[in-house]
Each structure stands twice: as C-alpha cells, then as structure tokens.
Short mmCIF file of N, CA and C in Angstrom, two decimals:
data_model
loop_
_atom_site.label_atom_id
_atom_site.label_comp_id
_atom_site.label_asym_id
_atom_site.label_seq_id
_atom_site.Cartn_x
_atom_site.Cartn_y
_atom_site.Cartn_z
N UNK G 1 0.87 -1.14 -0.07
CA UNK G 1 -0.01 0.04 0.12
C UNK G 1 0.88 1.28 0.01
N UNK G 2 2.02 1.26 0.78
CA UNK G 2 2.76 2.37 0.83
C UNK G 2 3.34 2.88 -0.43
N UNK G 3 3.94 1.84 -1.21
CA UNK G 3 4.55 2.24 -2.51
C UNK G 3 3.47 2.66 -3.55
N UNK G 4 2.28 2.00 -3.48
CA UNK G 4 1.08 2.42 -4.45
C UNK G 4 0.71 3.87 -4.02
N UNK G 5 0.69 4.13 -2.78
CA UNK G 5 0.31 5.44 -2.29
C UNK G 5 1.20 6.49 -2.90
N UNK G 6 2.52 6.21 -2.83
CA UNK G 6 3.47 7.11 -3.31
C UNK G 6 3.18 7.31 -4.88
N UNK G 7 3.04 6.29 -5.66
CA UNK G 7 2.88 6.46 -7.08
C UNK G 7 1.49 7.10 -7.42
N UNK G 8 0.35 6.86 -6.67
CA UNK G 8 -0.79 7.51 -7.08
C UNK G 8 -0.83 8.90 -6.56
N UNK G 9 -0.13 9.33 -5.48
CA UNK G 9 0.06 10.68 -5.08
C UNK G 9 0.77 11.45 -6.24
N UNK G 10 1.77 10.98 -6.69
CA UNK G 10 2.50 11.51 -7.84
C UNK G 10 1.60 11.69 -9.03
N UNK G 11 0.84 10.74 -9.38
CA UNK G 11 0.01 10.55 -10.60
C UNK G 11 -1.09 11.70 -10.41
N UNK G 12 -1.62 11.72 -9.22
CA UNK G 12 -2.69 12.87 -9.01
C UNK G 12 -2.11 14.23 -9.13
N UNK G 13 -1.10 14.53 -8.63
CA UNK G 13 -0.49 15.95 -8.71
C UNK G 13 0.02 16.16 -10.16
N UNK G 14 0.51 15.12 -10.63
CA UNK G 14 1.06 15.34 -12.18
C UNK G 14 -0.09 15.57 -13.04
N UNK G 15 -1.32 15.15 -12.69
CA UNK G 15 -2.61 15.30 -13.53
C UNK G 15 -3.10 16.70 -13.34
N UNK G 16 -2.54 17.51 -12.44
CA UNK G 16 -3.02 18.95 -12.13
C UNK G 16 -4.08 19.02 -10.98
N UNK G 17 -4.12 17.98 -10.16
CA UNK G 17 -5.04 18.06 -9.02
C UNK G 17 -4.24 18.46 -7.84
N UNK G 18 -4.94 19.18 -6.86
CA UNK G 18 -4.31 19.47 -5.57
C UNK G 18 -4.71 18.37 -4.61
N UNK G 19 -3.81 17.97 -3.73
CA UNK G 19 -4.02 16.92 -2.72
C UNK G 19 -4.67 17.64 -1.59
N UNK G 20 -5.83 17.31 -1.20
CA UNK G 20 -6.56 17.94 -0.08
C UNK G 20 -6.19 17.22 1.27
N UNK G 21 -6.02 15.97 1.19
CA UNK G 21 -5.71 15.22 2.45
C UNK G 21 -5.18 13.85 2.03
N UNK G 22 -4.44 13.19 2.87
CA UNK G 22 -3.95 11.82 2.72
C UNK G 22 -4.09 11.13 4.00
N UNK G 23 -4.63 9.89 3.86
CA UNK G 23 -4.72 9.11 5.29
C UNK G 23 -4.18 7.80 4.94
N UNK G 24 -3.04 7.44 5.73
CA UNK G 24 -2.30 6.16 5.56
C UNK G 24 -2.34 5.37 6.77
N UNK G 25 -2.79 4.20 6.69
CA UNK G 25 -2.95 3.26 7.95
C UNK G 25 -2.28 2.03 7.83
N UNK G 26 -1.31 1.97 6.79
CA UNK G 26 -0.53 0.72 6.66
C UNK G 26 -1.27 -0.22 5.74
N UNK G 27 -2.39 -0.76 6.06
CA UNK G 27 -3.03 -1.74 5.26
C UNK G 27 -4.01 -1.03 4.41
N UNK G 28 -4.27 0.19 4.51
CA UNK G 28 -5.20 1.01 3.64
C UNK G 28 -4.81 2.45 3.54
N UNK G 29 -5.15 3.10 2.58
CA UNK G 29 -4.83 4.64 2.46
C UNK G 29 -5.85 5.24 1.51
N UNK G 30 -5.99 6.53 1.69
CA UNK G 30 -6.86 7.39 0.91
C UNK G 30 -6.12 8.68 0.52
N UNK G 31 -6.30 9.11 -0.73
CA UNK G 31 -5.89 10.31 -1.26
C UNK G 31 -7.11 11.16 -1.70
N UNK G 32 -7.41 12.24 -1.08
CA UNK G 32 -8.46 13.09 -1.47
C UNK G 32 -7.90 14.25 -2.31
N UNK G 33 -8.53 14.49 -3.38
CA UNK G 33 -7.93 15.44 -4.32
C UNK G 33 -9.09 16.40 -4.93
N UNK G 34 -8.66 17.51 -5.53
CA UNK G 34 -9.64 18.38 -6.14
C UNK G 34 -8.96 19.16 -7.17
N UNK G 35 -9.73 19.71 -8.12
CA UNK G 35 -9.27 20.70 -9.04
C UNK G 35 -10.44 21.71 -9.15
N UNK G 36 -10.08 23.05 -8.95
CA UNK G 36 -11.12 24.00 -8.91
C UNK G 36 -12.05 23.81 -7.74
N UNK G 37 -13.12 24.59 -7.62
CA UNK G 37 -13.92 24.48 -6.35
C UNK G 37 -14.91 23.30 -6.53
N UNK G 38 -15.33 22.82 -7.63
CA UNK G 38 -16.39 21.88 -7.71
C UNK G 38 -16.04 20.45 -8.13
N UNK G 39 -14.73 20.27 -8.41
CA UNK G 39 -14.27 18.95 -8.88
C UNK G 39 -13.49 18.28 -7.77
N UNK G 40 -13.92 17.08 -7.42
CA UNK G 40 -13.28 16.44 -6.29
C UNK G 40 -13.24 14.82 -6.53
N UNK G 41 -12.33 14.21 -5.74
CA UNK G 41 -12.34 12.82 -5.80
C UNK G 41 -11.50 12.13 -4.79
N UNK G 42 -11.43 10.85 -4.78
CA UNK G 42 -10.71 10.08 -3.85
C UNK G 42 -10.09 8.89 -4.50
N UNK G 43 -8.85 8.66 -4.23
CA UNK G 43 -8.19 7.39 -4.61
C UNK G 43 -8.13 6.57 -3.23
N UNK G 44 -8.59 5.34 -3.34
CA UNK G 44 -8.77 4.43 -2.10
C UNK G 44 -7.87 3.24 -2.35
N UNK G 45 -6.96 2.84 -1.53
CA UNK G 45 -6.02 1.78 -1.73
C UNK G 45 -6.23 0.76 -0.56
N UNK G 46 -6.42 -0.51 -0.84
CA UNK G 46 -6.66 -1.52 0.22
C UNK G 46 -5.86 -2.76 -0.09
N UNK G 47 -5.14 -3.25 1.06
CA UNK G 47 -4.58 -4.61 0.71
C UNK G 47 -5.45 -5.51 0.39
N UNK G 48 -4.97 -6.58 -0.56
CA UNK G 48 -5.85 -7.65 -0.80
C UNK G 48 -6.46 -7.48 -2.23
N UNK G 49 -7.22 -8.50 -2.72
CA UNK G 49 -7.66 -9.61 -1.92
C UNK G 49 -6.65 -10.79 -1.64
N UNK G 50 -5.60 -10.73 -2.42
CA UNK G 50 -4.57 -11.78 -2.21
C UNK G 50 -3.36 -11.06 -1.48
N UNK G 51 -2.56 -11.81 -0.85
CA UNK G 51 -1.27 -11.36 -0.08
C UNK G 51 -0.45 -10.65 -1.20
N UNK G 52 0.03 -9.48 -0.81
CA UNK G 52 0.75 -8.68 -1.72
C UNK G 52 0.12 -7.93 -2.83
N UNK G 53 -1.21 -8.20 -2.94
CA UNK G 53 -2.07 -7.28 -3.93
C UNK G 53 -2.53 -6.02 -3.20
N UNK G 54 -2.80 -5.02 -4.08
CA UNK G 54 -3.46 -3.81 -3.60
C UNK G 54 -4.63 -3.50 -4.53
N UNK G 55 -5.91 -3.39 -3.88
CA UNK G 55 -7.02 -2.91 -4.72
C UNK G 55 -7.03 -1.55 -4.70
N UNK G 56 -7.40 -0.88 -5.90
CA UNK G 56 -7.39 0.48 -6.05
C UNK G 56 -8.91 0.99 -6.57
N UNK G 57 -9.35 2.00 -5.94
CA UNK G 57 -10.70 2.51 -6.31
C UNK G 57 -10.54 4.02 -6.49
N UNK G 58 -11.08 4.52 -7.63
CA UNK G 58 -10.96 5.95 -7.88
C UNK G 58 -12.45 6.41 -8.16
N UNK G 59 -12.68 7.38 -7.31
CA UNK G 59 -14.06 7.99 -7.50
C UNK G 59 -13.75 9.45 -7.77
N UNK G 60 -14.37 9.94 -8.89
CA UNK G 60 -14.10 11.35 -9.38
C UNK G 60 -15.35 12.02 -9.73
N UNK G 61 -15.64 13.18 -9.28
CA UNK G 61 -16.85 13.91 -9.65
C UNK G 61 -16.47 15.22 -10.45
N UNK G 62 -16.37 14.97 -11.75
CA UNK G 62 -15.94 16.09 -12.74
C UNK G 62 -17.10 17.10 -12.98
N UNK G 63 -17.69 17.74 -11.93
CA UNK G 63 -18.93 18.47 -12.10
C UNK G 63 -18.58 19.71 -12.78
N UNK G 64 -17.26 20.14 -12.68
CA UNK G 64 -16.90 21.44 -13.46
C UNK G 64 -16.44 21.29 -14.87
N UNK G 65 -16.77 20.07 -15.47
CA UNK G 65 -16.60 19.94 -16.85
C UNK G 65 -17.93 20.18 -17.66
N UNK G 66 -17.98 20.38 -18.91
CA UNK G 66 -19.12 20.67 -19.58
C UNK G 66 -19.99 19.23 -19.54
N UNK G 67 -19.24 18.19 -19.76
CA UNK G 67 -20.01 16.80 -19.61
C UNK G 67 -20.62 16.58 -18.35
N UNK G 68 -19.94 16.94 -17.21
CA UNK G 68 -20.30 16.76 -15.95
C UNK G 68 -21.59 17.79 -15.60
N UNK G 69 -21.49 19.02 -16.05
CA UNK G 69 -22.63 19.88 -15.86
C UNK G 69 -23.83 19.34 -16.67
N UNK G 70 -23.60 18.88 -17.80
CA UNK G 70 -24.72 18.33 -18.62
C UNK G 70 -25.46 17.13 -17.93
N UNK G 71 -24.59 16.25 -17.30
CA UNK G 71 -25.23 15.08 -16.61
C UNK G 71 -25.91 15.55 -15.50
N UNK G 72 -25.40 16.51 -14.66
CA UNK G 72 -26.14 17.11 -13.46
C UNK G 72 -27.33 17.65 -13.91
N UNK G 73 -27.35 18.50 -14.97
CA UNK G 73 -28.65 19.08 -15.34
C UNK G 73 -29.64 18.08 -15.83
N UNK G 74 -29.19 17.14 -16.51
CA UNK G 74 -30.18 15.96 -17.00
C UNK G 74 -30.67 15.20 -15.71
N UNK G 75 -29.80 15.02 -14.85
CA UNK G 75 -30.41 14.30 -13.58
C UNK G 75 -31.41 15.12 -12.89
N UNK G 76 -31.06 16.36 -12.78
CA UNK G 76 -32.11 17.27 -12.16
C UNK G 76 -33.43 17.38 -12.85
N UNK G 77 -33.23 17.43 -14.18
CA UNK G 77 -34.42 17.38 -14.96
C UNK G 77 -35.39 16.10 -14.81
N UNK G 78 -34.67 15.07 -14.80
CA UNK G 78 -35.29 13.64 -14.68
C UNK G 78 -35.98 13.50 -13.38
N UNK G 79 -35.25 14.09 -12.29
CA UNK G 79 -35.87 13.95 -10.95
C UNK G 79 -36.65 15.05 -10.38
N UNK G 80 -36.76 16.09 -11.23
CA UNK G 80 -37.66 17.13 -10.89
C UNK G 80 -36.94 18.02 -9.79
N UNK G 81 -35.74 17.94 -9.63
CA UNK G 81 -35.04 18.68 -8.71
C UNK G 81 -34.85 20.15 -9.17
N UNK G 82 -35.14 21.03 -8.20
CA UNK G 82 -34.88 22.51 -8.66
C UNK G 82 -33.78 23.03 -7.72
N UNK G 83 -33.09 22.18 -6.99
CA UNK G 83 -31.88 22.63 -6.21
C UNK G 83 -30.78 23.00 -7.14
N UNK G 84 -29.93 23.85 -6.86
CA UNK G 84 -28.79 24.12 -7.66
C UNK G 84 -28.37 25.44 -7.70
#
C-alpha cells in the first residue's frame, strides 16, 4: 500500500489536481484530491484480496466539466429537482 500510495500521489499531482488530504494506515490509504472548487475525488487503496495485492478504487466527480454539468442538469431534469 505504501509504494502504491506514493505512485498515486505523484499521478494525481502530475494530472493537475491538488491533494486535499492523505490518510495512511498501513493496510489501507486514501488520497483526497480536487481541481477548482467543484471537482473532487478520492483514490482508495486496500490490501488484498490476495497477499501482496493492492485494490485501487478511484471516484471522481468532474462536475466542473461541460459533460459533468450536462449530466447534472439532466439528472435534475429527470428527478424534478430544482436545487442548484
């Protein structure tokens, strides 16, 4: 997890994101990142499922992109939400 954390930390910053927080607990770690005020995500690293393996999950909310705004607008339209 530690070496993967280092590599993903570098990849996130090299992609133009700001690291907001990092949490490392040995067997798991998270990197919280953002770009601009509305774009944010997390890289989640976990040991396993097999010894020596690391599972990686990336969740990214690109709301400040044209495609992201269009998806948000469409979701609001379909759900009847007026919030925004």
